[in-house]
Coordinates of C-alpha atoms in Angstrom, one line a residue:
M1 CA 93.7 24.2 -15.5
A2 CA 93.8 22.3 -12.2
T3 CA 90.6 21.8 -10.3
T4 CA 89.9 21.0 -6.8
S5 CA 87.3 18.7 -5.4
N6 CA 85.5 18.6 -2.0
A7 CA 84.9 14.8 -2.3
P8 CA 86.1 12.9 0.8
R9 CA 89.6 11.6 0.6
K10 CA 90.0 7.8 0.8
G11 CA 92.7 5.8 2.5
V12 CA 93.7 8.5 4.9
A13 CA 95.9 7.2 7.7
G14 CA 94.0 7.0 10.9
R15 CA 90.5 6.2 9.6
I16 CA 88.7 4.0 7.1
D17 CA 86.2 5.1 4.4
Y18 CA 83.7 2.2 4.8
D19 CA 82.2 2.8 1.4
S20 CA 85.5 1.9 -0.1
W21 CA 86.6 -0.7 2.4
E22 CA 83.3 -2.4 3.1
K23 CA 84.2 -5.7 1.5
R24 CA 87.8 -5.6 3.0
T25 CA 86.4 -4.9 6.4
S26 CA 83.9 -7.7 6.2
D27 CA 86.6 -10.2 5.2
L28 CA 88.9 -9.0 8.0
T29 CA 86.1 -9.1 10.6
K30 CA 85.2 -12.7 9.6
Q31 CA 88.9 -13.7 9.8
L32 CA 89.3 -12.1 13.3
E33 CA 86.0 -13.6 14.5
D34 CA 87.3 -17.1 13.5
E35 CA 90.6 -16.4 15.3
E36 CA 88.7 -15.3 18.4
E37 CA 86.4 -18.4 18.4
A38 CA 89.5 -20.7 18.1
E39 CA 91.1 -18.8 20.9
K40 CA 88.0 -19.2 23.1
K41 CA 88.0 -22.9 22.5
E42 CA 91.7 -23.2 23.4
N43 CA 91.2 -21.1 26.5
A44 CA 88.2 -23.2 27.6
S45 CA 90.3 -26.3 27.2
A46 CA 93.2 -24.9 29.2
L47 CA 90.9 -23.8 32.0
G48 CA 89.0 -27.1 32.1
L49 CA 85.7 -25.6 30.9
D50 CA 85.2 -27.9 27.9
G51 CA 83.6 -30.7 29.7
R52 CA 86.7 -32.9 29.8
H53 CA 88.4 -31.3 32.7
A54 CA 87.8 -30.2 36.2
R55 CA 85.6 -27.0 36.4
S56 CA 87.1 -25.8 39.7
K57 CA 88.9 -22.5 39.2
A58 CA 91.6 -23.6 41.7
E59 CA 92.0 -26.9 39.9
A60 CA 92.0 -25.1 36.5
D61 CA 94.7 -22.7 37.7
E62 CA 96.8 -25.7 38.8
Q63 CA 96.3 -27.3 35.4
A64 CA 97.3 -24.1 33.6
K65 CA 100.5 -23.9 35.7
A66 CA 101.3 -27.5 35.1
E67 CA 100.8 -27.0 31.4
E68 CA 103.1 -24.0 31.4
A69 CA 105.7 -25.9 33.3
K70 CA 105.4 -28.8 30.8
K71 CA 105.9 -26.4 27.9
A72 CA 108.9 -24.8 29.6
K73 CA 110.5 -28.2 30.3
K74 CA 109.9 -29.2 26.7
M75 CA 111.6 -26.1 25.4
L76 CA 114.5 -26.5 27.8
D77 CA 114.9 -30.2 26.8
A78 CA 114.9 -29.2 23.2
Y79 CA 117.5 -26.5 23.8
Q80 CA 119.7 -28.9 25.8
K81 CA 119.4 -31.6 23.1
R82 CA 120.4 -29.1 20.5
E83 CA 123.3 -27.9 22.5
M84 CA 124.6 -31.4 23.2
S85 CA 124.2 -32.4 19.6
V86 CA 127.3 -30.3 18.8
V87 CA 129.4 -31.2 21.9
A88 CA 132.2 -33.8 21.6
Q89 CA 132.4 -35.2 25.2
L90 CA 136.0 -36.5 25.8
D91 CA 136.2 -38.0 29.3
G92 CA 139.1 -39.8 31.1
L93 CA 141.6 -39.4 28.3
L94 CA 144.6 -39.7 30.8
G95 CA 142.8 -41.9 33.2
P96 CA 140.2 -41.3 36.0
V97 CA 140.5 -38.7 38.7
C98 CA 141.5 -40.4 42.0
D99 CA 142.6 -39.4 45.4
D100 CA 145.5 -41.9 45.6
E101 CA 148.6 -39.7 45.2
V102 CA 150.9 -42.8 45.1
E103 CA 148.9 -44.2 42.2
K104 CA 149.3 -40.8 40.3
E105 CA 153.1 -40.8 40.9
E106 CA 153.4 -44.3 39.5
K107 CA 151.6 -43.4 36.3
N108 CA 153.7 -42.8 33.2
Q109 CA 153.6 -39.4 31.5
E110 CA 151.1 -39.7 28.6
T111 CA 150.4 -37.4 25.6
K112 CA 147.1 -37.6 23.9
Y113 CA 146.5 -35.9 20.5
I114 CA 143.0 -34.7 19.6
T115 CA 142.5 -34.7 15.8
R116 CA 139.5 -34.4 13.5
D117 CA 139.0 -38.2 13.2
M118 CA 138.3 -38.3 17.0
L119 CA 135.2 -36.2 16.7
D120 CA 131.9 -37.4 15.4
A121 CA 130.1 -35.7 12.5
G122 CA 128.8 -32.3 13.5
K123 CA 130.6 -32.1 16.8
R124 CA 132.2 -28.7 17.0
V125 CA 132.3 -27.9 20.8
V126 CA 135.0 -29.9 22.6
S127 CA 134.5 -30.7 26.2
I128 CA 137.5 -32.4 28.1
S129 CA 136.6 -33.6 31.5
N130 CA 137.1 -36.0 34.5
T131 CA 140.7 -37.0 33.9
A132 CA 144.0 -36.8 35.8
G133 CA 147.7 -37.0 34.8
P134 CA 150.5 -36.7 34.9
G135 CA 150.1 -36.2 31.1
K136 CA 149.4 -33.8 28.3
I137 CA 146.4 -33.4 25.9
V138 CA 147.1 -31.6 22.7
L139 CA 144.3 -30.0 20.6
T140 CA 146.2 -30.2 17.3
Q141 CA 146.3 -27.7 14.4
D142 CA 144.4 -30.3 12.4
L143 CA 141.2 -29.2 14.3
S144 CA 141.5 -25.8 12.6
N145 CA 140.3 -27.6 9.4
L146 CA 137.0 -28.5 10.9
E147 CA 134.2 -26.7 8.9
S148 CA 130.9 -25.4 10.3
V149 CA 128.3 -23.9 8.0
T150 CA 125.6 -21.4 9.0
P151 CA 122.7 -22.0 6.6
A152 CA 120.9 -19.1 4.9
N153 CA 117.2 -18.6 5.2
S154 CA 116.0 -18.7 1.6
S155 CA 112.3 -18.0 2.5
L156 CA 113.0 -14.4 3.6
E157 CA 111.9 -11.4 1.5
P158 CA 114.3 -8.5 1.4
K159 CA 113.0 -5.3 3.0
S160 CA 113.8 -1.6 2.5
Y161 CA 115.3 -0.4 5.8
K162 CA 119.0 0.3 5.9
D163 CA 120.8 -1.3 8.9
D164 CA 117.5 -3.0 10.0
A165 CA 117.4 -6.7 10.7
E166 CA 114.9 -6.9 7.8
N167 CA 116.9 -5.0 5.2
E168 CA 117.4 -4.6 1.5
L169 CA 121.0 -5.8 1.5
P170 CA 121.9 -8.9 -0.5
M171 CA 120.2 -11.9 1.1
P172 CA 122.5 -13.9 3.3
Q173 CA 124.3 -16.9 1.9
S174 CA 125.5 -19.8 3.9
T175 CA 128.6 -18.9 5.9
S176 CA 131.5 -21.2 6.5
H177 CA 133.6 -21.1 9.6
R178 CA 136.7 -23.2 10.4
G179 CA 137.9 -24.5 13.7
I180 CA 136.2 -25.7 16.9
I181 CA 133.5 -23.5 18.3
K182 CA 134.4 -23.5 21.9
L183 CA 136.6 -25.5 24.4
I184 CA 135.3 -26.6 27.8
L185 CA 137.7 -28.0 30.5
Q186 CA 136.1 -29.5 33.6
N187 CA 137.5 -31.5 36.6
L188 CA 141.0 -31.9 35.2
H189 CA 143.9 -32.7 37.6
N190 CA 147.7 -32.7 37.3
C191 CA 147.9 -32.3 33.5
T192 CA 148.6 -29.9 30.7
I193 CA 146.3 -28.8 27.9
V194 CA 148.0 -27.5 24.7
I195 CA 145.8 -25.5 22.3
K196 CA 147.2 -25.2 18.8
C197 CA 143.9 -24.9 16.9
K198 CA 141.5 -22.2 15.9
V199 CA 138.7 -21.5 18.4
I200 CA 135.9 -19.7 16.5
T201 CA 134.3 -18.0 19.5
G202 CA 137.7 -17.4 21.0
T203 CA 136.4 -18.7 24.3
V204 CA 137.8 -21.4 26.7
E205 CA 135.8 -22.2 29.9
I206 CA 137.7 -23.8 32.8
S207 CA 136.1 -25.0 36.0
H208 CA 136.8 -27.3 39.0
C209 CA 140.4 -28.0 37.9
K210 CA 143.5 -28.6 40.0
D211 CA 147.2 -28.3 39.1
L212 CA 146.3 -27.6 35.5
T213 CA 148.5 -25.9 32.8
V214 CA 146.8 -24.4 29.8
L215 CA 149.3 -23.6 27.0
I216 CA 148.1 -21.6 24.0
S217 CA 150.6 -21.7 21.2
G218 CA 150.8 -20.9 17.5
D219 CA 149.3 -18.7 14.8
D220 CA 146.0 -20.6 14.8
A221 CA 145.4 -20.5 18.5
T222 CA 143.1 -17.5 19.0
V223 CA 141.8 -17.5 22.5
P224 CA 141.2 -13.9 23.6
T225 CA 138.8 -14.9 26.4
I226 CA 139.1 -17.4 29.2
Q227 CA 136.6 -17.9 32.0
A228 CA 138.0 -19.8 35.0
D229 CA 135.9 -20.7 38.0
L230 CA 136.7 -22.6 41.2
C231 CA 140.2 -23.8 40.3
T232 CA 143.4 -24.4 42.3
N233 CA 146.9 -23.9 40.9
L234 CA 145.9 -22.8 37.4
D235 CA 148.8 -21.9 35.0
I236 CA 147.9 -20.1 31.8
Q237 CA 150.5 -19.5 29.2
Y238 CA 150.3 -17.6 25.9
H239 CA 153.2 -18.6 23.5
D240 CA 153.2 -16.1 20.6
A241 CA 149.4 -16.5 20.5
P242 CA 147.3 -14.0 18.5
S243 CA 145.0 -11.4 20.0
G244 CA 141.3 -11.6 19.3
K245 CA 141.7 -8.6 17.0
N246 CA 144.6 -10.2 15.1
V247 CA 144.4 -9.8 11.3
P248 CA 146.5 -12.7 9.9
L249 CA 149.0 -11.9 7.1
R250 CA 148.4 -13.7 3.8
V251 CA 151.1 -16.3 3.4
R252 CA 151.7 -18.7 0.6
D253 CA 152.9 -21.7 2.7
T254 CA 154.0 -22.7 6.2
N255 CA 157.6 -21.8 5.5
S256 CA 156.7 -18.1 5.0
G257 CA 157.0 -17.3 8.7
P258 CA 154.4 -16.4 11.4
T259 CA 151.1 -14.8 10.4
T260 CA 150.4 -13.1 13.8
T261 CA 150.2 -9.3 13.5
L262 CA 148.7 -8.6 17.0
F263 CA 149.6 -10.8 20.0
W264 CA 147.4 -11.7 23.0
G265 CA 147.3 -8.8 25.4
Q266 CA 147.9 -6.1 22.8
D267 CA 144.1 -5.4 22.7
K268 CA 142.2 -4.4 25.8
D269 CA 139.5 -7.0 25.0
D270 CA 142.0 -9.9 25.5
R271 CA 141.0 -11.0 29.0
I272 CA 141.0 -13.8 31.6
Y273 CA 137.9 -13.7 33.8
H274 CA 138.1 -15.7 37.0
A275 CA 136.2 -16.4 40.3
G276 CA 137.2 -18.6 43.2
V277 CA 140.6 -19.3 41.6
S278 CA 143.5 -19.7 44.0
G279 CA 147.1 -19.9 42.7
L280 CA 146.5 -18.4 39.3
H281 CA 149.7 -17.9 37.3
V282 CA 149.5 -16.0 33.9
R283 CA 152.4 -15.6 31.5
T284 CA 152.9 -14.4 27.9
Y285 CA 155.9 -15.5 25.9
R286 CA 157.5 -14.0 22.8
D287 CA 160.1 -16.0 20.8
G288 CA 160.4 -18.5 23.7
F289 CA 161.1 -15.9 26.4
V290 CA 158.7 -14.7 29.2
D291 CA 157.4 -11.2 28.2
L292 CA 154.7 -10.5 30.9
E293 CA 153.9 -12.4 34.1
T294 CA 151.6 -12.1 37.1
R295 CA 150.0 -14.1 39.9
A296 CA 146.6 -13.9 41.5
D297 CA 144.5 -15.4 44.2
Y298 CA 140.9 -14.6 44.9
L299 CA 141.3 -14.3 48.7
E300 CA 144.6 -12.4 48.4
N301 CA 142.9 -10.0 45.9
G302 CA 140.2 -9.2 48.5
A303 CA 137.3 -11.4 47.7
K304 CA 134.8 -11.5 50.6
S305 CA 131.4 -12.8 51.3
V306 CA 128.7 -10.2 50.9
G307 CA 125.1 -11.0 51.8
N308 CA 124.1 -14.2 50.1
S309 CA 127.2 -14.1 47.8
T310 CA 130.2 -16.1 48.8
A311 CA 133.8 -15.0 48.4
E312 CA 134.1 -17.6 45.5
E313 CA 131.5 -15.6 43.5
A314 CA 133.6 -12.4 43.5
Q315 CA 134.6 -11.8 39.9
F316 CA 138.1 -10.7 38.8
I317 CA 139.8 -9.9 35.5
T318 CA 143.4 -10.3 34.5
S319 CA 144.5 -8.4 31.4
V320 CA 147.3 -6.2 30.0
V321 CA 147.1 -2.6 31.2
D322 CA 150.0 -0.2 30.2
N323 CA 152.1 -3.1 29.1
E324 CA 151.7 -5.0 32.4
L325 CA 149.6 -7.9 33.4
V326 CA 147.3 -6.7 36.2
T327 CA 144.3 -8.3 38.1
E328 CA 141.3 -6.1 39.0
R329 CA 138.0 -6.7 40.7
I330 CA 134.9 -6.5 38.4
Y331 CA 131.9 -4.6 39.5
R332 CA 128.5 -5.6 38.2
P333 CA 125.1 -3.8 38.3
G334 CA 124.1 -3.4 42.0
E335 CA 127.7 -3.7 43.3
S336 CA 128.5 -0.1 42.4
T337 CA 126.3 3.0 42.0
N338 CA 128.1 3.8 38.8
V339 CA 127.3 0.4 37.2
K340 CA 123.8 0.7 35.9
K341 CA 121.5 -2.1 34.7
G342 CA 122.3 -3.0 31.1
M343 CA 126.0 -2.1 31.4
M344 CA 128.8 -4.5 31.0
P345 CA 130.7 -5.5 34.2
L346 CA 133.5 -2.9 34.6
T347 CA 136.6 -2.6 36.8
E348 CA 137.1 0.4 39.1
R349 CA 139.7 1.8 36.7
E350 CA 137.3 1.5 33.7
L351 CA 134.5 3.1 35.7
K352 CA 136.7 6.1 36.4
D353 CA 137.8 6.4 32.8
M354 CA 134.2 6.1 31.6
Q355 CA 133.0 8.8 34.0
E356 CA 135.8 11.1 32.9
Q357 CA 134.9 10.6 29.2
K358 CA 131.2 11.3 29.9
K359 CA 132.0 14.4 31.9
K360 CA 134.3 15.7 29.2
L361 CA 131.6 15.4 26.5
D362 CA 128.8 16.7 28.8
D363 CA 130.9 19.8 29.7
A364 CA 131.7 20.5 26.1
V365 CA 128.1 20.3 25.0
E366 CA 127.0 22.5 27.9
K367 CA 129.3 25.2 26.7
H368 CA 127.5 25.3 23.4
L369 CA 124.0 25.4 24.7
N370 CA 124.1 29.2 24.7
S371 CA 124.0 29.1 20.9
A372 CA 120.9 26.9 21.0
I373 CA 118.2 27.2 18.4
K374 CA 114.8 28.4 19.6
I375 CA 112.0 26.2 18.3
K376 CA 108.3 27.0 18.6
K377 CA 106.0 24.3 19.7
G378 CA 102.3 24.0 18.6
D379 CA 101.1 25.9 21.6
G380 CA 103.4 28.8 20.8
T381 CA 105.9 28.2 23.6
E382 CA 109.6 28.1 22.8
V383 CA 112.1 25.3 23.6
S384 CA 115.9 25.2 23.2
A385 CA 117.6 22.6 21.0
P386 CA 121.4 22.5 20.7
N387 CA 122.8 23.6 17.4
K388 CA 123.3 20.3 15.5
V389 CA 126.4 21.5 13.8
E390 CA 128.0 22.7 17.0
V391 CA 127.1 19.5 18.9
E392 CA 128.7 17.5 16.0
E393 CA 131.8 19.7 16.4
V394 CA 131.9 18.8 20.2
V395 CA 131.6 15.1 19.3
E396 CA 134.4 15.5 16.8
E397 CA 136.5 17.2 19.5
V398 CA 136.1 14.1 21.7
Y399 CA 137.1 11.9 18.8
T400 CA 140.3 13.8 18.3
S401 CA 141.2 13.5 21.9
A402 CA 143.1 10.7 23.6
T403 CA 139.8 8.7 23.9
K404 CA 139.4 8.3 20.1
D405 CA 140.8 4.8 19.9
D406 CA 138.7 3.7 22.9
I407 CA 135.5 5.1 21.4
D408 CA 136.2 3.7 18.0
T409 CA 136.9 0.3 19.5
I410 CA 133.6 0.3 21.4
I411 CA 131.6 1.4 18.3
A412 CA 133.3 -1.3 16.2
S413 CA 132.3 -3.9 18.8
C414 CA 128.7 -2.6 18.9
E415 CA 128.5 -2.8 15.1
N416 CA 129.9 -6.4 15.2
E417 CA 127.4 -7.6 17.7
K418 CA 124.6 -5.8 15.8
A419 CA 125.7 -7.6 12.6
K420 CA 125.7 -10.9 14.4
G421 CA 122.2 -10.2 15.6
N422 CA 121.0 -9.4 12.1
E423 CA 122.4 -12.6 10.8
A424 CA 120.7 -14.6 13.6
F425 CA 117.5 -12.8 12.8
T426 CA 117.6 -13.6 9.1
S427 CA 118.2 -17.3 10.0
G428 CA 115.1 -17.3 12.3
E429 CA 117.3 -17.6 15.5
Y430 CA 115.3 -14.9 17.3
A431 CA 116.5 -15.8 20.9
Q432 CA 120.1 -15.8 19.8
A433 CA 119.5 -12.4 18.0
I434 CA 118.2 -10.9 21.2
L435 CA 121.4 -11.9 22.9
F436 CA 123.6 -10.3 20.3
Y437 CA 121.5 -7.1 20.3
A438 CA 121.7 -7.0 24.1
L439 CA 125.5 -7.3 23.9
A440 CA 125.6 -4.4 21.4
L441 CA 123.5 -2.2 23.8
D442 CA 125.8 -3.3 26.7
R443 CA 128.8 -2.1 24.8
A444 CA 127.1 1.1 23.7
A445 CA 126.5 1.9 27.5
E446 CA 130.2 2.4 27.7
L447 CA 130.2 5.3 25.2
P448 CA 130.5 8.9 26.4
D449 CA 126.9 9.6 25.2
A450 CA 125.4 7.0 27.5
T451 CA 124.2 9.5 30.1
S452 CA 122.4 11.6 27.5
V453 CA 120.7 8.5 26.1
E454 CA 119.4 7.5 29.6
E455 CA 118.1 11.1 30.1
R456 CA 116.4 11.0 26.7
L457 CA 114.7 7.7 27.4
S458 CA 113.6 9.0 30.8
G459 CA 112.2 12.2 29.2
K460 CA 114.6 14.5 31.0
S461 CA 116.2 15.9 27.8
S462 CA 115.0 16.6 24.3
A463 CA 118.1 16.4 22.2
I464 CA 120.8 13.8 21.7
T465 CA 123.6 13.0 19.4
Q466 CA 124.1 9.2 19.4
L467 CA 127.6 7.9 18.7
F468 CA 126.0 4.5 17.9
P469 CA 122.4 4.1 16.6
R470 CA 120.8 2.4 19.5
H471 CA 117.3 3.1 18.1
I472 CA 118.0 0.6 15.2
V473 CA 119.2 -2.1 17.6
L474 CA 116.2 -1.5 20.0
S475 CA 113.8 -1.7 16.9
N476 CA 115.5 -4.9 15.8
R477 CA 115.2 -6.5 19.3
S478 CA 111.6 -5.4 19.4
A479 CA 111.0 -7.4 16.2
C480 CA 112.6 -10.5 17.8
F481 CA 110.3 -10.1 20.9
L482 CA 107.3 -9.9 18.6
K483 CA 108.3 -13.1 16.9
L484 CA 108.7 -14.8 20.2
G485 CA 105.4 -13.5 21.6
H486 CA 107.0 -11.2 24.3
H487 CA 104.7 -8.3 23.5
E488 CA 105.4 -6.2 26.6
K489 CA 109.1 -6.3 26.0
A490 CA 108.6 -5.6 22.3
L491 CA 106.5 -2.5 23.3
K492 CA 109.3 -1.3 25.6
D493 CA 112.0 -1.6 22.9
G494 CA 109.8 0.0 20.3
T495 CA 108.9 2.9 22.6
D496 CA 112.6 3.5 23.4
S497 CA 113.5 3.3 19.7
E498 CA 111.0 6.0 19.0
S499 CA 112.2 8.1 21.9
L500 CA 115.7 8.1 20.5
D501 CA 114.7 8.8 16.9
A502 CA 111.1 9.8 16.2
T503 CA 111.6 9.6 12.4
Y504 CA 112.7 5.9 12.4
V505 CA 109.6 4.3 10.9
K506 CA 110.5 0.7 11.9
G507 CA 110.7 1.5 15.6
I508 CA 107.3 3.2 15.5
F509 CA 105.8 0.4 13.4
R510 CA 107.0 -2.3 15.9
K511 CA 105.7 -0.3 18.8
G512 CA 102.3 -0.2 17.0
L513 CA 102.3 -3.9 16.4
A514 CA 103.1 -4.6 20.1
L515 CA 100.2 -2.3 21.2
F516 CA 97.9 -4.2 18.8
A517 CA 99.1 -7.6 20.2
I518 CA 98.3 -6.6 23.8
G519 CA 94.9 -5.3 22.8
R520 CA 95.5 -1.5 23.1
Y521 CA 93.8 -0.9 19.8
R522 CA 93.3 2.8 20.2
D523 CA 96.9 3.4 21.0
A524 CA 97.9 1.1 18.2
I525 CA 95.9 3.1 15.7
E526 CA 97.5 6.3 16.8
T527 CA 101.0 4.9 16.6
L528 CA 100.5 3.1 13.3
A529 CA 98.9 6.2 11.8
A530 CA 102.0 8.2 12.8
A531 CA 104.2 5.5 11.0
H532 CA 101.8 5.6 8.0
K533 CA 102.2 9.4 7.8
L534 CA 106.0 9.1 7.6
E535 CA 105.8 6.3 5.0
P536 CA 102.3 6.4 3.3
K537 CA 103.3 3.8 0.6
N538 CA 104.3 1.1 3.0
K539 CA 101.8 -1.8 2.6
Q540 CA 102.7 -3.5 5.8
I541 CA 101.9 -0.4 7.9
K542 CA 98.7 0.2 6.0
Q543 CA 97.5 -3.4 6.5
A544 CA 98.4 -3.3 10.2
L545 CA 96.5 0.0 10.6
Q546 CA 93.4 -1.6 8.9
F547 CA 93.5 -4.6 11.3
A548 CA 93.8 -2.3 14.3
E549 CA 90.8 -0.2 13.1
V550 CA 88.7 -3.3 12.5
R551 CA 89.5 -4.6 16.0
M552 CA 88.7 -1.2 17.5
H553 CA 85.4 -1.2 15.6
Q554 CA 84.6 -4.7 17.0
E555 CA 85.4 -3.6 20.5
M556 CA 83.0 -0.6 20.2
Q557 CA 80.3 -2.8 18.7
K558 CA 80.6 -5.2 21.7
R559 CA 80.2 -2.4 24.1
M560 CA 77.1 -1.1 22.3
D561 CA 75.6 -4.6 22.3
N562 CA 76.2 -5.0 26.0

């Protein structure tokens, strides 16, 4: 027969049984006191209060600022050194840039071929700069055989949260990529660049060039994105070049025919971004014949000086819309009331389409609110929550509409950026992971549910059906901020993650860790106790809760002593 006991329960989330945890508390207190003493010494040294530095507060403030500037410069230098370590800088391949037009005319037409043997070990970003023709520079297909390896982090322990940056999926292995990482073209005059190789990031950056032709040709030459700035007479040609979404056919040898299944321009993410470019000429070729063609000029397209921004800073995009090459102005946050902070830059056409999609979904959901479920809160009041099944039917209705492909493409892009972020996280590249997670959230802002998400985060609504799990991405980014010591940002992301899904433990846990890190121990205990209640067997949460309770106990003791 079962019996009950009135003995006090031990290990309950939110408090400590000091009879049980006395030794543990003593150890934790000693550890924290040691940490505090070390921190005091470090602060005293930084403020010039250790006898070796000036004791003036003004002087100490200046020293602290100088030290911070020194640290920032050291980090920037390390970053630049790391970036330059992979850059192959190829200057003056066709001869120096000069203003003597007669000298240019007398030069013979040259062709330079860039192959693997021209690049030093580890150089995977190719920068061609400061040269003038007439002449041609060919990035050969041989460069597609360059191999880059992303190492795995073997010190990581797998976790148990599906889709989280710390997850229980098979631990990452080293990843191999082939081709150059990126191509940079700067200060090139009167010449042609031919791209025949694989570009891993699919990005070419062009700036301060004049009378330049960029010819992208062949199955390997995947360059979906070009960013061109401050150029004159720029001619961009795609000759049977693949789209960024191309899935190559498997072929046995080079005589089996082309492997391109999707050509540049056949996906809406194939784009040329440009600012301050006059005389832009863009063409696509199929089987040797011009397929699509357009011209653009930043002044003719309406670029104007606005405030502190010059006309050259106005951003445009050239892409294929309804089987035609068109140039449109890009609107960034602050330039249009419909482009909110965190959203990707959009054209007026894209803004209109996005607003129509959002309105369609919002109107459809509104029609179903009459069948809302009544839920009683703790104080006895009733609130309405949309019927989950009916809301899912509304979402499905949107999916079966003409916007299905657009929505699926955005979600696929979000998932891709999230996966890249997770990979960077597991490799310890937290700053890079933050960038990928931000890109995922940017793309998610284009989904029809974006307005509902904003309302939920601002507390204006209580129910939401996410088309993409932003709460996981926010939680992951919170973890990155914690790793980098940006505790306020970690708290914001953890709080937003909890707001979107109050049952996602990792988001709540990371919010609690951020609160602990900034010294809000009472709030940290409340948050960590909520996470512990959802997952009572999680040792990480339990230990964090104990630390928070010990710190809270210390704070109370200090107040009593004072």
